[in-house]
Tab-separated table of C-alpha atoms in Angstrom:
chain	number	residue	atom	x	y	z
A	858	UNK	CA	-34.828	157.646	163.624
A	859	UNK	CA	-36.466	159.582	160.794
A	860	UNK	CA	-33.427	161.829	160.480
A	861	UNK	CA	-31.036	158.846	160.353
A	862	UNK	CA	-33.207	157.245	157.655
A	863	UNK	CA	-33.081	160.509	155.685
A	864	UNK	CA	-29.296	160.711	155.925
A	865	UNK	CA	-28.943	157.097	154.795
A	866	UNK	CA	-31.192	157.536	151.762
A	867	UNK	CA	-29.406	160.787	150.932
A	868	UNK	CA	-26.013	159.070	150.970
A	869	UNK	CA	-27.302	156.206	148.835
A	870	UNK	CA	-28.508	158.619	146.146
A	871	UNK	CA	-25.251	160.566	146.128
A	872	UNK	CA	-23.195	157.386	145.829
A	873	UNK	CA	-25.374	156.116	142.999
A	874	UNK	CA	-25.167	159.380	141.035
A	875	UNK	CA	-21.406	159.521	141.548
A	876	UNK	CA	-20.733	155.890	140.635
A	877	UNK	CA	-22.635	156.350	137.383
A	878	UNK	CA	-20.139	159.085	136.435
A	879	UNK	CA	-17.218	156.665	136.721
A	880	UNK	CA	-16.781	154.682	133.516
A	881	UNK	CA	-14.933	151.416	132.961
A	882	UNK	CA	-11.155	151.817	132.827
A	883	UNK	CA	-11.097	154.998	134.928
A	884	UNK	CA	-8.332	156.030	137.306
A	885	UNK	CA	-9.896	158.064	140.116
A	886	UNK	CA	-8.034	160.215	142.593
A	887	UNK	CA	-9.233	161.487	145.971
A	888	UNK	CA	-7.894	163.533	148.880
A	889	UNK	CA	-8.176	163.139	152.657
A	890	UNK	CA	-11.102	160.989	153.798
A	891	UNK	CA	-14.675	161.403	152.670
A	892	UNK	CA	-17.062	158.520	153.211
A	893	UNK	CA	-19.070	159.741	150.221
A	894	UNK	CA	-16.044	159.840	147.926
A	895	UNK	CA	-14.789	156.431	149.108
A	896	UNK	CA	-18.194	154.774	148.859
A	897	UNK	CA	-18.729	156.254	145.389
A	898	UNK	CA	-15.480	154.741	144.122
A	899	UNK	CA	-16.251	151.417	145.806
A	900	UNK	CA	-19.782	151.392	144.348
A	901	UNK	CA	-18.410	151.896	140.841
A	902	UNK	CA	-16.007	148.992	141.387
A	903	UNK	CA	-18.828	146.755	142.632
A	904	UNK	CA	-20.724	147.526	139.442
A	905	UNK	CA	-18.015	145.559	137.682
A	906	UNK	CA	-16.063	148.547	136.404
A	907	UNK	CA	-12.333	148.043	136.001
A	908	UNK	CA	-11.001	151.049	137.918
A	909	UNK	CA	-7.947	152.129	139.872
A	910	UNK	CA	-7.697	154.602	142.750
A	911	UNK	CA	-5.035	157.061	143.859
A	912	UNK	CA	-5.200	158.723	147.274
A	913	UNK	CA	-3.125	161.106	149.343
A	914	UNK	CA	-1.804	160.447	152.833
A	915	UNK	CA	-3.193	163.799	154.075
A	916	UNK	CA	-0.826	165.249	156.621
A	917	UNK	CA	-0.570	166.000	159.449
A	918	UNK	CA	-3.242	163.574	160.727
A	919	UNK	CA	-3.010	161.050	157.872
A	920	UNK	CA	-6.754	160.736	157.232
A	921	UNK	CA	-5.897	159.423	153.766
A	922	UNK	CA	-4.792	156.161	155.325
A	923	UNK	CA	-8.411	155.438	156.245
A	924	UNK	CA	-9.396	156.017	152.617
A	925	UNK	CA	-6.598	153.744	151.424
A	926	UNK	CA	-7.645	150.961	153.791
A	927	UNK	CA	-11.275	151.139	152.661
A	928	UNK	CA	-10.345	151.023	148.978
A	929	UNK	CA	-7.821	148.213	149.425
A	930	UNK	CA	-10.250	146.177	151.529
A	931	UNK	CA	-12.809	146.543	148.746
A	932	UNK	CA	-10.313	144.995	146.323
A	933	UNK	CA	-9.598	148.149	144.320
A	934	UNK	CA	-6.006	148.545	143.008
A	935	UNK	CA	-4.918	151.569	145.046
A	936	UNK	CA	-1.821	153.771	145.174
A	937	UNK	CA	-0.977	156.372	147.813
A	938	UNK	CA	1.168	159.464	147.290
A	939	UNK	CA	2.295	162.174	149.699
A	940	UNK	CA	0.303	165.400	149.582
A	941	UNK	CA	3.081	167.359	147.888
A	942	UNK	CA	3.113	164.835	145.018
A	943	UNK	CA	-0.555	165.323	144.092
A	944	UNK	CA	0.128	167.376	140.947
A	945	UNK	CA	2.827	164.926	139.901
A	946	UNK	CA	0.346	162.089	140.321
A	947	UNK	CA	-2.391	163.836	138.337
A	948	UNK	CA	0.042	164.401	135.463
A	949	UNK	CA	2.173	161.240	135.511
A	950	UNK	CA	-0.424	158.671	136.557
A	951	UNK	CA	-2.970	159.816	133.992
A	952	UNK	CA	-5.801	160.553	136.372
A	953	UNK	CA	-9.182	160.594	134.612
A	954	UNK	CA	-11.224	162.262	137.340
A	955	UNK	CA	-10.963	163.560	140.893
A	956	UNK	CA	-13.551	163.041	143.630
A	957	UNK	CA	-13.490	164.790	146.990
A	958	UNK	CA	-15.995	165.452	149.717
A	959	UNK	CA	-16.533	168.810	151.368
A	960	UNK	CA	-17.186	170.272	154.796
A	961	UNK	CA	-19.288	173.251	153.706
A	962	UNK	CA	-20.798	174.934	150.642
A	963	UNK	CA	-21.287	178.694	150.366
A	964	UNK	CA	-23.986	180.606	148.515
A	965	UNK	CA	-21.520	181.310	145.695
A	966	UNK	CA	-20.879	177.614	145.130
A	967	UNK	CA	-17.450	177.753	146.755
A	968	UNK	CA	-16.680	174.646	148.783
A	969	UNK	CA	-14.586	174.306	151.920
A	970	UNK	CA	-12.618	171.111	152.370
A	971	UNK	CA	-9.413	169.683	153.840
A	972	UNK	CA	-6.280	171.747	153.244
A	973	UNK	CA	-4.695	170.655	149.958
A	974	UNK	CA	-7.984	170.368	148.098
A	975	UNK	CA	-7.399	173.633	146.261
A	976	UNK	CA	-4.048	172.336	145.011
A	977	UNK	CA	-5.947	169.362	143.645
A	978	UNK	CA	-8.440	171.644	141.943
A	979	UNK	CA	-5.677	173.781	140.412
A	980	UNK	CA	-3.872	170.711	139.098
A	981	UNK	CA	-7.126	169.362	137.698
A	982	UNK	CA	-7.840	172.676	135.967
A	983	UNK	CA	-4.326	172.857	134.532
A	984	UNK	CA	-4.447	169.321	133.190
A	985	UNK	CA	-8.131	169.249	132.112
A	986	UNK	CA	-9.169	166.602	134.626
A	987	UNK	CA	-12.818	166.736	135.807
A	988	UNK	CA	-13.022	167.695	139.491
A	989	UNK	CA	-16.177	166.511	141.283
A	990	UNK	CA	-17.341	167.159	144.840
A	991	UNK	CA	-19.580	164.567	146.477
A	992	UNK	CA	-21.714	166.192	149.149
A	993	UNK	CA	-25.194	166.338	150.584
A	994	UNK	CA	-26.963	169.670	150.287
A	995	UNK	CA	-27.196	169.915	154.083
A	996	UNK	CA	-23.552	171.073	153.977
A	997	UNK	CA	-24.807	174.389	152.591
A	998	UNK	CA	-24.288	177.334	154.941
A	999	UNK	CA	-27.295	179.649	154.441
A	1000	UNK	CA	-25.632	182.451	156.422
A	1001	UNK	CA	-23.208	182.969	153.535
A	1002	UNK	CA	-26.101	184.231	151.418
A	1003	UNK	CA	-26.221	187.227	153.788
A	1004	UNK	CA	-22.538	187.987	153.368
A	1005	UNK	CA	-21.145	186.084	156.357
A	1006	UNK	CA	-17.922	184.207	155.660
A	1007	UNK	CA	-17.060	180.679	156.705
A	1008	UNK	CA	-14.155	180.636	159.146
A	1009	UNK	CA	-11.149	178.436	158.440
A	1010	UNK	CA	-10.252	176.351	161.483
A	1011	UNK	CA	-6.671	176.547	162.731
A	1012	UNK	CA	-5.599	173.439	164.606
A	1013	UNK	CA	-2.975	172.687	167.238
A	1014	UNK	CA	0.597	173.186	165.875
A	1015	UNK	CA	1.644	170.088	167.839
A	1016	UNK	CA	-0.162	167.994	165.196
A	1017	UNK	CA	2.654	169.018	162.844
A	1018	UNK	CA	5.620	168.902	165.215
A	1019	UNK	CA	5.067	167.851	168.817
A	1020	UNK	CA	8.526	168.853	170.102
A	1021	UNK	CA	9.310	171.760	167.787
A	1022	UNK	CA	11.789	174.456	168.864
A	1023	UNK	CA	9.891	176.946	171.049
A	1024	UNK	CA	11.068	179.841	168.850
A	1025	UNK	CA	9.437	178.317	165.771
A	1026	UNK	CA	6.017	179.524	164.643
A	1027	UNK	CA	3.840	176.810	163.072
A	1028	UNK	CA	0.575	177.400	161.247
A	1029	UNK	CA	-1.811	174.469	160.922
A	1030	UNK	CA	-4.858	175.411	158.806
A	1031	UNK	CA	-7.290	172.508	158.627
A	1032	UNK	CA	-9.354	173.601	155.617
A	1033	UNK	CA	-9.331	175.851	152.575
A	1034	UNK	CA	-11.709	177.102	149.912
A	1035	UNK	CA	-12.128	175.887	146.345
A	1036	UNK	CA	-13.875	178.413	144.066
A	1037	UNK	CA	-16.692	177.149	141.900
A	1038	UNK	CA	-14.780	177.822	138.662
A	1039	UNK	CA	-12.590	174.792	139.415
A	1040	UNK	CA	-15.464	172.421	140.195
A	1041	UNK	CA	-16.860	170.331	137.332
A	1042	UNK	CA	-19.940	169.397	139.308
A	1043	UNK	CA	-21.483	168.922	142.735
A	1044	UNK	CA	-22.754	165.361	143.170
A	1045	UNK	CA	-25.672	165.597	145.577
A	1046	UNK	CA	-28.843	163.756	146.523
A	1047	UNK	CA	-30.638	166.142	144.142
A	1048	UNK	CA	-28.459	165.085	141.202
A	1049	UNK	CA	-25.286	166.432	139.603
A	1050	UNK	CA	-25.183	170.141	138.862
A	1051	UNK	CA	-22.716	173.050	138.545
A	1052	UNK	CA	-21.942	174.801	141.841
A	1053	UNK	CA	-23.268	178.087	140.443
A	1054	UNK	CA	-26.764	176.545	140.634
A	1055	UNK	CA	-26.663	175.832	144.365
A	1056	UNK	CA	-28.868	178.721	145.502
A	1057	UNK	CA	-31.527	178.136	142.847
A	1058	UNK	CA	-31.737	174.403	143.541
A	1059	UNK	CA	-31.818	174.722	147.323
A	1060	UNK	CA	-34.451	177.443	147.298
A	1061	UNK	CA	-36.574	175.140	145.154
A	1062	UNK	CA	-35.907	171.873	147.007
A	1063	UNK	CA	-35.289	173.083	150.589
A	1064	UNK	CA	-36.948	176.485	151.044
A	1065	UNK	CA	-36.887	176.012	154.835
A	1066	UNK	CA	-33.128	176.718	154.718
A	1067	UNK	CA	-33.917	180.332	153.850
A	1068	UNK	CA	-36.671	181.023	156.375
A	1069	UNK	CA	-34.369	183.514	158.115
A	1070	UNK	CA	-34.567	185.800	155.052
A	1071	UNK	CA	-38.263	186.465	155.593
């Protein structure tokens, strides 16, 4: 019960910090499905801010449809594009900021998230659009501070093509890395800060994460 209460309060702080970053008149874009990213956008809308949302469908499992449903049900004007149109959308639809979640954070401030996120980050960098990652600090992998690398999960090729020709090789990476140089800020329960600060902040706020170093 105590842990669930902690997670809830953590999410509430992240959403609040993120929603405060979204100003009136903003068009926000997001990728895949992150409850933190969706709830941040919805919270900003409930504050009375006139905003629009763009989301991707997120192949091959279409997690972006869940994001779209949540945003539409909240009353937010929402547009969906296919994954391969994300750069086109950032450029043509005049995106003001991008919010994603993440599955892990490394000691270098690199994040790991759904495949396609790096394309988002590259488009954001090219077009000078702020790229934010909403995440709790518990996503940090302390083993990476010792040189261990996060493994990228490869999923079943049948997710892409169930009855593909048997001679065809299909690769289905689920995640990819986004280097810290492309990330405008990590939005966490400890506030908003550059990813390069992750080790310093966690060693100050959560020293128990590094007990294995002793």
